[in-house]
Amino acid sequence: MDIDQSQESPNTFRPQYLQFPSFDGNKGKYRIWKRRMVAALNLQHCTKLVDMIPALQIALVEEANEGVGQDLEKLEEKPGATTKEVWEILDKRFEDPFHRARASEKLENVRQRGRTLDDYIAEYGDLLQQAGGEDYHEDVKIRGLMRGLDDDL
């Protein structure tokens, strides 16, 4: 039995119906959705603009797509467009600077207060994402997490 060693695109093996997290346009949940969407795009090898834009149009529910659908289509036709430009369009439309500031304030004050460690870490992670903390240095993230732990750990 011969093994076919031809160079096929990873898209050849992609399932016909892809699973992407849906987004309804809620600015307060945008950064969490963005993190999940980036992971889903990477997992399903949608790293090129030609794959990414249709995937985003699947994920954006009708109300959210109304605001950016045309911009994404124009970008898709633009020679030399990048995936970074796609995220810039979405960030401009959905990122709420006031929500980000509130999340940052909550992140400063979040404490375990008798909750399970898993619950505390989950809340800390969500607030960190909403505050844009993925760009923080690892030491800053760890110190912030440790500051809120109960003393009995």
Short mmCIF file of N, CA and C in Angstrom, two decimals:
data_model
loop_
_atom_site.label_atom_id
_atom_site.label_comp_id
_atom_site.label_asym_id
_atom_site.label_seq_id
_atom_site.Cartn_x
_atom_site.Cartn_y
_atom_site.Cartn_z
N MET A 1 0.84 -1.17 0.00
CA MET A 1 0.00 0.00 0.00
C MET A 1 0.89 1.24 0.00
N ASP A 2 0.70 2.12 -0.98
CA ASP A 2 1.48 3.35 -1.07
C ASP A 2 0.86 4.44 -0.22
N ILE A 3 1.71 5.23 0.41
CA ILE A 3 1.24 6.36 1.20
C ILE A 3 1.35 7.61 0.34
N ASP A 4 0.27 8.35 0.25
CA ASP A 4 0.25 9.57 -0.54
C ASP A 4 1.00 10.66 0.23
N GLN A 5 2.08 11.16 -0.33
CA GLN A 5 2.88 12.17 0.34
C GLN A 5 2.71 13.54 -0.29
N SER A 6 1.61 13.75 -0.99
CA SER A 6 1.38 15.05 -1.62
C SER A 6 1.17 16.12 -0.57
N GLN A 7 1.48 17.33 -0.92
CA GLN A 7 1.36 18.47 -0.01
C GLN A 7 -0.05 19.06 -0.10
N GLU A 8 -0.95 18.59 0.73
CA GLU A 8 -2.31 19.13 0.73
C GLU A 8 -2.43 20.20 1.80
N SER A 9 -3.29 21.14 1.52
CA SER A 9 -3.56 22.22 2.46
C SER A 9 -4.22 21.67 3.72
N PRO A 10 -3.93 22.24 4.90
CA PRO A 10 -4.62 21.80 6.12
C PRO A 10 -6.13 22.03 6.01
N ASN A 11 -6.54 22.96 5.15
CA ASN A 11 -7.97 23.24 4.97
C ASN A 11 -8.70 22.07 4.34
N THR A 12 -7.98 21.19 3.64
CA THR A 12 -8.59 20.04 3.01
C THR A 12 -9.26 19.14 4.04
N PHE A 13 -8.68 19.05 5.20
CA PHE A 13 -9.17 18.14 6.23
C PHE A 13 -10.11 18.81 7.22
N ARG A 14 -10.40 20.07 7.03
CA ARG A 14 -11.24 20.82 7.96
C ARG A 14 -12.69 20.36 7.84
N PRO A 15 -13.38 20.18 8.97
CA PRO A 15 -14.79 19.79 8.91
C PRO A 15 -15.61 20.86 8.19
N GLN A 16 -16.69 20.40 7.56
CA GLN A 16 -17.52 21.32 6.79
C GLN A 16 -18.17 22.37 7.68
N TYR A 17 -18.59 22.00 8.88
CA TYR A 17 -19.23 22.93 9.80
C TYR A 17 -18.30 23.19 10.97
N LEU A 18 -17.70 24.34 10.97
CA LEU A 18 -16.74 24.69 12.01
C LEU A 18 -17.44 25.24 13.23
N GLN A 19 -16.84 25.05 14.38
CA GLN A 19 -17.39 25.54 15.63
C GLN A 19 -16.60 26.75 16.10
N PHE A 20 -17.29 27.88 16.18
CA PHE A 20 -16.68 29.10 16.69
C PHE A 20 -17.58 29.70 17.75
N PRO A 21 -17.00 30.32 18.77
CA PRO A 21 -17.84 30.95 19.80
C PRO A 21 -18.60 32.12 19.20
N SER A 22 -19.89 32.18 19.48
CA SER A 22 -20.69 33.27 18.91
C SER A 22 -20.53 34.54 19.75
N PHE A 23 -20.74 35.68 19.12
CA PHE A 23 -20.62 36.97 19.80
C PHE A 23 -21.79 37.84 19.39
N ASP A 24 -22.48 38.37 20.40
CA ASP A 24 -23.70 39.14 20.15
C ASP A 24 -23.48 40.66 20.16
N GLY A 25 -22.24 41.09 20.29
CA GLY A 25 -21.96 42.52 20.28
C GLY A 25 -21.86 43.15 21.66
N ASN A 26 -22.01 42.35 22.73
CA ASN A 26 -21.92 42.86 24.09
C ASN A 26 -20.47 43.28 24.37
N LYS A 27 -20.25 44.58 24.46
CA LYS A 27 -18.90 45.11 24.63
C LYS A 27 -18.22 44.62 25.91
N GLY A 28 -19.01 44.34 26.92
CA GLY A 28 -18.45 43.86 28.18
C GLY A 28 -17.87 42.46 28.08
N LYS A 29 -18.29 41.71 27.08
CA LYS A 29 -17.81 40.34 26.92
C LYS A 29 -16.86 40.19 25.72
N TYR A 30 -16.56 41.30 25.07
CA TYR A 30 -15.76 41.25 23.84
C TYR A 30 -14.39 40.62 24.05
N ARG A 31 -13.65 41.06 25.05
CA ARG A 31 -12.28 40.57 25.22
C ARG A 31 -12.24 39.08 25.53
N ILE A 32 -13.22 38.59 26.29
CA ILE A 32 -13.28 37.15 26.58
C ILE A 32 -13.59 36.40 25.28
N TRP A 33 -14.56 36.91 24.50
CA TRP A 33 -14.90 36.28 23.23
C TRP A 33 -13.68 36.29 22.30
N LYS A 34 -12.97 37.41 22.27
CA LYS A 34 -11.81 37.52 21.38
C LYS A 34 -10.77 36.45 21.73
N ARG A 35 -10.51 36.26 23.01
CA ARG A 35 -9.54 35.24 23.44
C ARG A 35 -9.99 33.85 22.98
N ARG A 36 -11.28 33.55 23.15
CA ARG A 36 -11.80 32.24 22.73
C ARG A 36 -11.78 32.10 21.21
N MET A 37 -12.09 33.18 20.52
CA MET A 37 -12.12 33.14 19.06
C MET A 37 -10.72 32.93 18.49
N VAL A 38 -9.74 33.61 19.04
CA VAL A 38 -8.35 33.43 18.58
C VAL A 38 -7.94 31.97 18.78
N ALA A 39 -8.28 31.39 19.93
CA ALA A 39 -7.95 29.98 20.18
C ALA A 39 -8.65 29.07 19.17
N ALA A 40 -9.93 29.33 18.89
CA ALA A 40 -10.68 28.51 17.93
C ALA A 40 -10.10 28.65 16.53
N LEU A 41 -9.76 29.86 16.14
CA LEU A 41 -9.17 30.08 14.82
C LEU A 41 -7.84 29.33 14.68
N ASN A 42 -7.01 29.40 15.71
CA ASN A 42 -5.73 28.69 15.67
C ASN A 42 -5.93 27.18 15.65
N LEU A 43 -6.85 26.69 16.46
CA LEU A 43 -7.13 25.26 16.53
C LEU A 43 -7.59 24.72 15.18
N GLN A 44 -8.35 25.53 14.46
CA GLN A 44 -8.91 25.08 13.19
C GLN A 44 -8.12 25.61 11.99
N HIS A 45 -6.90 26.07 12.26
CA HIS A 45 -5.97 26.50 11.21
C HIS A 45 -6.52 27.62 10.33
N CYS A 46 -7.30 28.51 10.91
CA CYS A 46 -7.82 29.68 10.18
C CYS A 46 -6.93 30.87 10.49
N THR A 47 -5.70 30.81 10.04
CA THR A 47 -4.75 31.87 10.36
C THR A 47 -4.53 32.84 9.21
N LYS A 48 -5.11 32.54 8.07
CA LYS A 48 -5.00 33.44 6.92
C LYS A 48 -6.28 34.24 6.79
N LEU A 49 -6.15 35.42 6.23
CA LEU A 49 -7.28 36.33 6.08
C LEU A 49 -8.45 35.67 5.35
N VAL A 50 -8.16 34.91 4.32
CA VAL A 50 -9.19 34.27 3.51
C VAL A 50 -10.03 33.28 4.32
N ASP A 51 -9.45 32.67 5.34
CA ASP A 51 -10.18 31.75 6.22
C ASP A 51 -10.79 32.47 7.42
N MET A 52 -10.09 33.49 7.88
CA MET A 52 -10.47 34.16 9.12
C MET A 52 -11.77 34.97 8.99
N ILE A 53 -11.91 35.72 7.92
CA ILE A 53 -13.08 36.60 7.78
C ILE A 53 -14.38 35.80 7.71
N PRO A 54 -14.47 34.74 6.89
CA PRO A 54 -15.72 33.95 6.91
C PRO A 54 -15.99 33.33 8.29
N ALA A 55 -14.94 32.92 8.99
CA ALA A 55 -15.12 32.35 10.33
C ALA A 55 -15.69 33.40 11.28
N LEU A 56 -15.19 34.62 11.20
CA LEU A 56 -15.70 35.69 12.05
C LEU A 56 -17.15 36.02 11.70
N GLN A 57 -17.48 35.98 10.43
CA GLN A 57 -18.85 36.27 10.02
C GLN A 57 -19.81 35.19 10.52
N ILE A 58 -19.31 33.97 10.67
CA ILE A 58 -20.12 32.89 11.26
C ILE A 58 -20.32 33.19 12.75
N ALA A 59 -19.26 33.62 13.42
CA ALA A 59 -19.29 33.81 14.87
C ALA A 59 -20.08 35.04 15.30
N LEU A 60 -20.06 36.08 14.49
CA LEU A 60 -20.77 37.31 14.85
C LEU A 60 -22.25 37.15 14.55
N VAL A 61 -23.07 37.22 15.58
CA VAL A 61 -24.51 37.12 15.35
C VAL A 61 -24.97 38.35 14.57
N GLU A 62 -26.15 38.28 14.02
CA GLU A 62 -26.62 39.28 13.06
C GLU A 62 -26.42 40.72 13.52
N GLU A 63 -26.79 41.04 14.76
CA GLU A 63 -26.69 42.41 15.25
C GLU A 63 -25.24 42.88 15.27
N ALA A 64 -24.34 42.02 15.68
CA ALA A 64 -22.92 42.39 15.76
C ALA A 64 -22.32 42.50 14.36
N ASN A 65 -22.73 41.62 13.45
CA ASN A 65 -22.18 41.62 12.10
C ASN A 65 -22.60 42.85 11.31
N GLU A 66 -23.78 43.41 11.64
CA GLU A 66 -24.26 44.60 10.93
C GLU A 66 -23.24 45.73 10.98
N GLY A 67 -22.61 45.90 12.12
CA GLY A 67 -21.68 47.01 12.27
C GLY A 67 -20.34 46.82 11.60
N VAL A 68 -19.92 45.58 11.37
CA VAL A 68 -18.58 45.36 10.84
C VAL A 68 -18.54 44.53 9.57
N GLY A 69 -19.65 43.95 9.19
CA GLY A 69 -19.67 43.07 8.02
C GLY A 69 -19.11 43.71 6.76
N GLN A 70 -19.54 44.93 6.47
CA GLN A 70 -19.06 45.61 5.27
C GLN A 70 -17.58 45.94 5.37
N ASP A 71 -17.15 46.35 6.56
CA ASP A 71 -15.72 46.67 6.75
C ASP A 71 -14.86 45.44 6.53
N LEU A 72 -15.32 44.28 7.02
CA LEU A 72 -14.57 43.04 6.84
C LEU A 72 -14.53 42.64 5.37
N GLU A 73 -15.64 42.82 4.67
CA GLU A 73 -15.68 42.48 3.25
C GLU A 73 -14.73 43.38 2.45
N LYS A 74 -14.70 44.67 2.77
CA LYS A 74 -13.78 45.59 2.09
C LYS A 74 -12.34 45.19 2.36
N LEU A 75 -12.07 44.82 3.60
CA LEU A 75 -10.71 44.43 3.97
C LEU A 75 -10.30 43.15 3.23
N GLU A 76 -11.24 42.24 3.07
CA GLU A 76 -10.97 40.98 2.38
C GLU A 76 -10.54 41.24 0.93
N GLU A 77 -11.07 42.29 0.33
CA GLU A 77 -10.76 42.63 -1.06
C GLU A 77 -9.49 43.47 -1.19
N LYS A 78 -9.02 44.02 -0.08
CA LYS A 78 -7.85 44.91 -0.09
C LYS A 78 -6.56 44.08 -0.24
N PRO A 79 -5.77 44.37 -1.27
CA PRO A 79 -4.50 43.64 -1.42
C PRO A 79 -3.56 43.93 -0.25
N GLY A 80 -2.95 42.90 0.26
CA GLY A 80 -1.99 43.06 1.34
C GLY A 80 -2.59 43.26 2.72
N ALA A 81 -3.89 43.07 2.85
CA ALA A 81 -4.53 43.22 4.16
C ALA A 81 -4.04 42.12 5.11
N THR A 82 -4.01 42.44 6.39
CA THR A 82 -3.50 41.49 7.38
C THR A 82 -4.57 41.13 8.41
N THR A 83 -4.33 40.05 9.13
CA THR A 83 -5.25 39.65 10.20
C THR A 83 -5.24 40.69 11.32
N LYS A 84 -4.11 41.37 11.49
CA LYS A 84 -4.04 42.42 12.51
C LYS A 84 -5.07 43.51 12.21
N GLU A 85 -5.26 43.84 10.94
CA GLU A 85 -6.24 44.85 10.56
C GLU A 85 -7.67 44.40 10.88
N VAL A 86 -7.91 43.10 10.78
CA VAL A 86 -9.23 42.56 11.13
C VAL A 86 -9.51 42.83 12.60
N TRP A 87 -8.53 42.49 13.46
CA TRP A 87 -8.73 42.70 14.90
C TRP A 87 -8.82 44.18 15.24
N GLU A 88 -8.13 45.03 14.49
CA GLU A 88 -8.25 46.48 14.73
C GLU A 88 -9.67 46.96 14.45
N ILE A 89 -10.29 46.45 13.39
CA ILE A 89 -11.68 46.81 13.08
C ILE A 89 -12.60 46.36 14.20
N LEU A 90 -12.43 45.12 14.64
CA LEU A 90 -13.29 44.58 15.70
C LEU A 90 -13.04 45.29 17.03
N ASP A 91 -11.78 45.55 17.35
CA ASP A 91 -11.46 46.26 18.60
C ASP A 91 -12.10 47.64 18.61
N LYS A 92 -11.99 48.34 17.48
CA LYS A 92 -12.54 49.69 17.39
C LYS A 92 -14.06 49.67 17.59
N ARG A 93 -14.71 48.65 17.07
CA ARG A 93 -16.18 48.57 17.13
C ARG A 93 -16.67 48.08 18.49
N PHE A 94 -15.98 47.11 19.09
CA PHE A 94 -16.54 46.43 20.25
C PHE A 94 -15.83 46.67 21.57
N GLU A 95 -14.60 47.15 21.55
CA GLU A 95 -13.90 47.32 22.82
C GLU A 95 -14.42 48.57 23.52
N ASP A 96 -14.78 48.42 24.76
CA ASP A 96 -15.35 49.50 25.56
C ASP A 96 -14.29 49.97 26.55
N PRO A 97 -13.71 51.16 26.35
CA PRO A 97 -12.65 51.62 27.26
C PRO A 97 -13.13 51.79 28.70
N PHE A 98 -14.40 52.14 28.88
CA PHE A 98 -14.94 52.31 30.23
C PHE A 98 -15.06 50.95 30.92
N HIS A 99 -15.49 49.95 30.18
CA HIS A 99 -15.58 48.60 30.74
C HIS A 99 -14.18 48.10 31.10
N ARG A 100 -13.23 48.39 30.25
CA ARG A 100 -11.85 47.97 30.51
C ARG A 100 -11.31 48.64 31.77
N ALA A 101 -11.62 49.92 31.96
CA ALA A 101 -11.18 50.63 33.16
C ALA A 101 -11.85 50.07 34.42
N ARG A 102 -13.15 49.77 34.32
CA ARG A 102 -13.86 49.18 35.47
C ARG A 102 -13.29 47.80 35.80
N ALA A 103 -13.00 47.01 34.76
CA ALA A 103 -12.43 45.69 34.99
C ALA A 103 -11.06 45.80 35.64
N SER A 104 -10.29 46.79 35.24
CA SER A 104 -8.97 47.00 35.83
C SER A 104 -9.09 47.35 37.31
N GLU A 105 -10.08 48.19 37.63
CA GLU A 105 -10.32 48.55 39.03
C GLU A 105 -10.76 47.33 39.84
N LYS A 106 -11.65 46.53 39.28
CA LYS A 106 -12.10 45.31 39.96
C LYS A 106 -10.94 44.34 40.15
N LEU A 107 -10.07 44.27 39.15
CA LEU A 107 -8.91 43.39 39.22
C LEU A 107 -8.01 43.77 40.39
N GLU A 108 -7.85 45.06 40.62
CA GLU A 108 -7.05 45.55 41.74
C GLU A 108 -7.64 45.13 43.08
N ASN A 109 -8.95 44.98 43.14
CA ASN A 109 -9.63 44.73 44.41
C ASN A 109 -10.16 43.32 44.59
N VAL A 110 -10.00 42.45 43.61
CA VAL A 110 -10.56 41.10 43.72
C VAL A 110 -9.81 40.32 44.81
N ARG A 111 -10.58 39.62 45.63
CA ARG A 111 -10.02 38.81 46.72
C ARG A 111 -10.72 37.46 46.74
N GLN A 112 -10.03 36.48 47.30
CA GLN A 112 -10.59 35.14 47.39
C GLN A 112 -11.76 35.09 48.36
N ARG A 113 -11.61 35.66 49.53
CA ARG A 113 -12.66 35.77 50.56
C ARG A 113 -13.42 34.46 50.81
N GLY A 114 -12.69 33.40 51.08
CA GLY A 114 -13.31 32.14 51.47
C GLY A 114 -13.81 31.28 50.31
N ARG A 115 -13.75 31.79 49.11
CA ARG A 115 -14.18 30.98 47.95
C ARG A 115 -13.14 29.92 47.65
N THR A 116 -13.53 28.96 46.82
CA THR A 116 -12.56 27.96 46.41
C THR A 116 -11.49 28.63 45.55
N LEU A 117 -10.33 28.05 45.54
CA LEU A 117 -9.22 28.58 44.76
C LEU A 117 -9.58 28.63 43.27
N ASP A 118 -10.26 27.58 42.79
CA ASP A 118 -10.66 27.54 41.38
C ASP A 118 -11.59 28.70 41.02
N ASP A 119 -12.55 29.00 41.90
CA ASP A 119 -13.47 30.12 41.64
C ASP A 119 -12.73 31.45 41.62
N TYR A 120 -11.82 31.62 42.57
CA TYR A 120 -11.05 32.87 42.64
C TYR A 120 -10.18 33.03 41.39
N ILE A 121 -9.48 31.98 41.01
CA ILE A 121 -8.60 32.05 39.84
C ILE A 121 -9.42 32.31 38.57
N ALA A 122 -10.59 31.70 38.46
CA ALA A 122 -11.45 31.93 37.29
C ALA A 122 -11.88 33.39 37.21
N GLU A 123 -12.30 33.97 38.34
CA GLU A 123 -12.70 35.38 38.34
C GLU A 123 -11.51 36.28 38.02
N TYR A 124 -10.37 35.98 38.62
CA TYR A 124 -9.16 36.77 38.37
C TYR A 124 -8.80 36.72 36.88
N GLY A 125 -8.86 35.53 36.30
CA GLY A 125 -8.54 35.37 34.87
C GLY A 125 -9.49 36.15 33.97
N ASP A 126 -10.78 36.09 34.28
CA ASP A 126 -11.76 36.84 33.48
C ASP A 126 -11.52 38.34 33.58
N LEU A 127 -11.30 38.82 34.80
CA LEU A 127 -11.05 40.26 34.99
C LEU A 127 -9.74 40.68 34.32
N LEU A 128 -8.74 39.83 34.40
CA LEU A 128 -7.46 40.12 33.75
C LEU A 128 -7.65 40.27 32.25
N GLN A 129 -8.43 39.37 31.66
CA GLN A 129 -8.70 39.43 30.23
C GLN A 129 -9.48 40.69 29.88
N GLN A 130 -10.51 41.00 30.65
CA GLN A 130 -11.35 42.18 30.38
C GLN A 130 -10.56 43.47 30.54
N ALA A 131 -9.58 43.46 31.43
CA ALA A 131 -8.77 44.66 31.67
C ALA A 131 -7.62 44.80 30.67
N GLY A 132 -7.49 43.82 29.78
CA GLY A 132 -6.39 43.87 28.81
C GLY A 132 -5.09 43.40 29.39
N GLY A 133 -5.15 42.60 30.43
CA GLY A 133 -3.97 42.18 31.16
C GLY A 133 -3.12 41.12 30.49
N GLU A 134 -3.55 40.64 29.32
CA GLU A 134 -2.72 39.65 28.63
C GLU A 134 -1.37 40.23 28.25
N ASP A 135 -1.27 41.56 28.22
CA ASP A 135 -0.01 42.22 27.90
C ASP A 135 0.85 42.49 29.14
N TYR A 136 0.32 42.25 30.33
CA TYR A 136 1.08 42.48 31.56
C TYR A 136 2.22 41.47 31.64
N HIS A 137 3.29 41.86 32.31
CA HIS A 137 4.41 40.96 32.55
C HIS A 137 3.93 39.84 33.48
N GLU A 138 4.47 38.65 33.32
CA GLU A 138 4.05 37.49 34.12
C GLU A 138 4.18 37.75 35.63
N ASP A 139 5.24 38.42 36.05
CA ASP A 139 5.43 38.71 37.48
C ASP A 139 4.29 39.57 38.02
N VAL A 140 3.84 40.52 37.24
CA VAL A 140 2.74 41.40 37.66
C VAL A 140 1.46 40.59 37.82
N LYS A 141 1.21 39.68 36.87
CA LYS A 141 0.02 38.84 36.95
C LYS A 141 0.05 37.96 38.20
N ILE A 142 1.20 37.36 38.46
CA ILE A 142 1.33 36.46 39.61
C ILE A 142 1.20 37.22 40.93
N ARG A 143 1.85 38.39 41.03
CA ARG A 143 1.73 39.19 42.26
C ARG A 143 0.29 39.61 42.51
N GLY A 144 -0.41 40.01 41.46
CA GLY A 144 -1.82 40.40 41.59
C GLY A 144 -2.67 39.24 42.07
N LEU A 145 -2.44 38.07 41.51
CA LEU A 145 -3.18 36.88 41.91
C LEU A 145 -2.89 36.52 43.37
N MET A 146 -1.63 36.56 43.75
CA MET A 146 -1.25 36.20 45.12
C MET A 146 -1.75 37.21 46.14
N ARG A 147 -1.82 38.48 45.77
CA ARG A 147 -2.29 39.53 46.68
C ARG A 147 -3.72 39.24 47.17
N GLY A 148 -4.54 38.65 46.33
CA GLY A 148 -5.93 38.42 46.69
C GLY A 148 -6.20 37.10 47.38
N LEU A 149 -5.18 36.27 47.55
CA LEU A 149 -5.38 34.96 48.19
C LEU A 149 -5.64 35.11 49.68
N ASP A 150 -6.46 34.21 50.21
CA ASP A 150 -6.68 34.17 51.65
C ASP A 150 -5.38 33.77 52.34
N ASP A 151 -5.18 34.25 53.56
CA ASP A 151 -3.94 33.99 54.30
C ASP A 151 -3.77 32.53 54.68
N ASP A 152 -4.85 31.78 54.80
CA ASP A 152 -4.75 30.39 55.28
C ASP A 152 -4.25 29.42 54.22
N LEU A 153 -3.96 29.89 53.01
CA LEU A 153 -3.39 28.99 52.01
C LEU A 153 -1.95 28.82 52.34
#
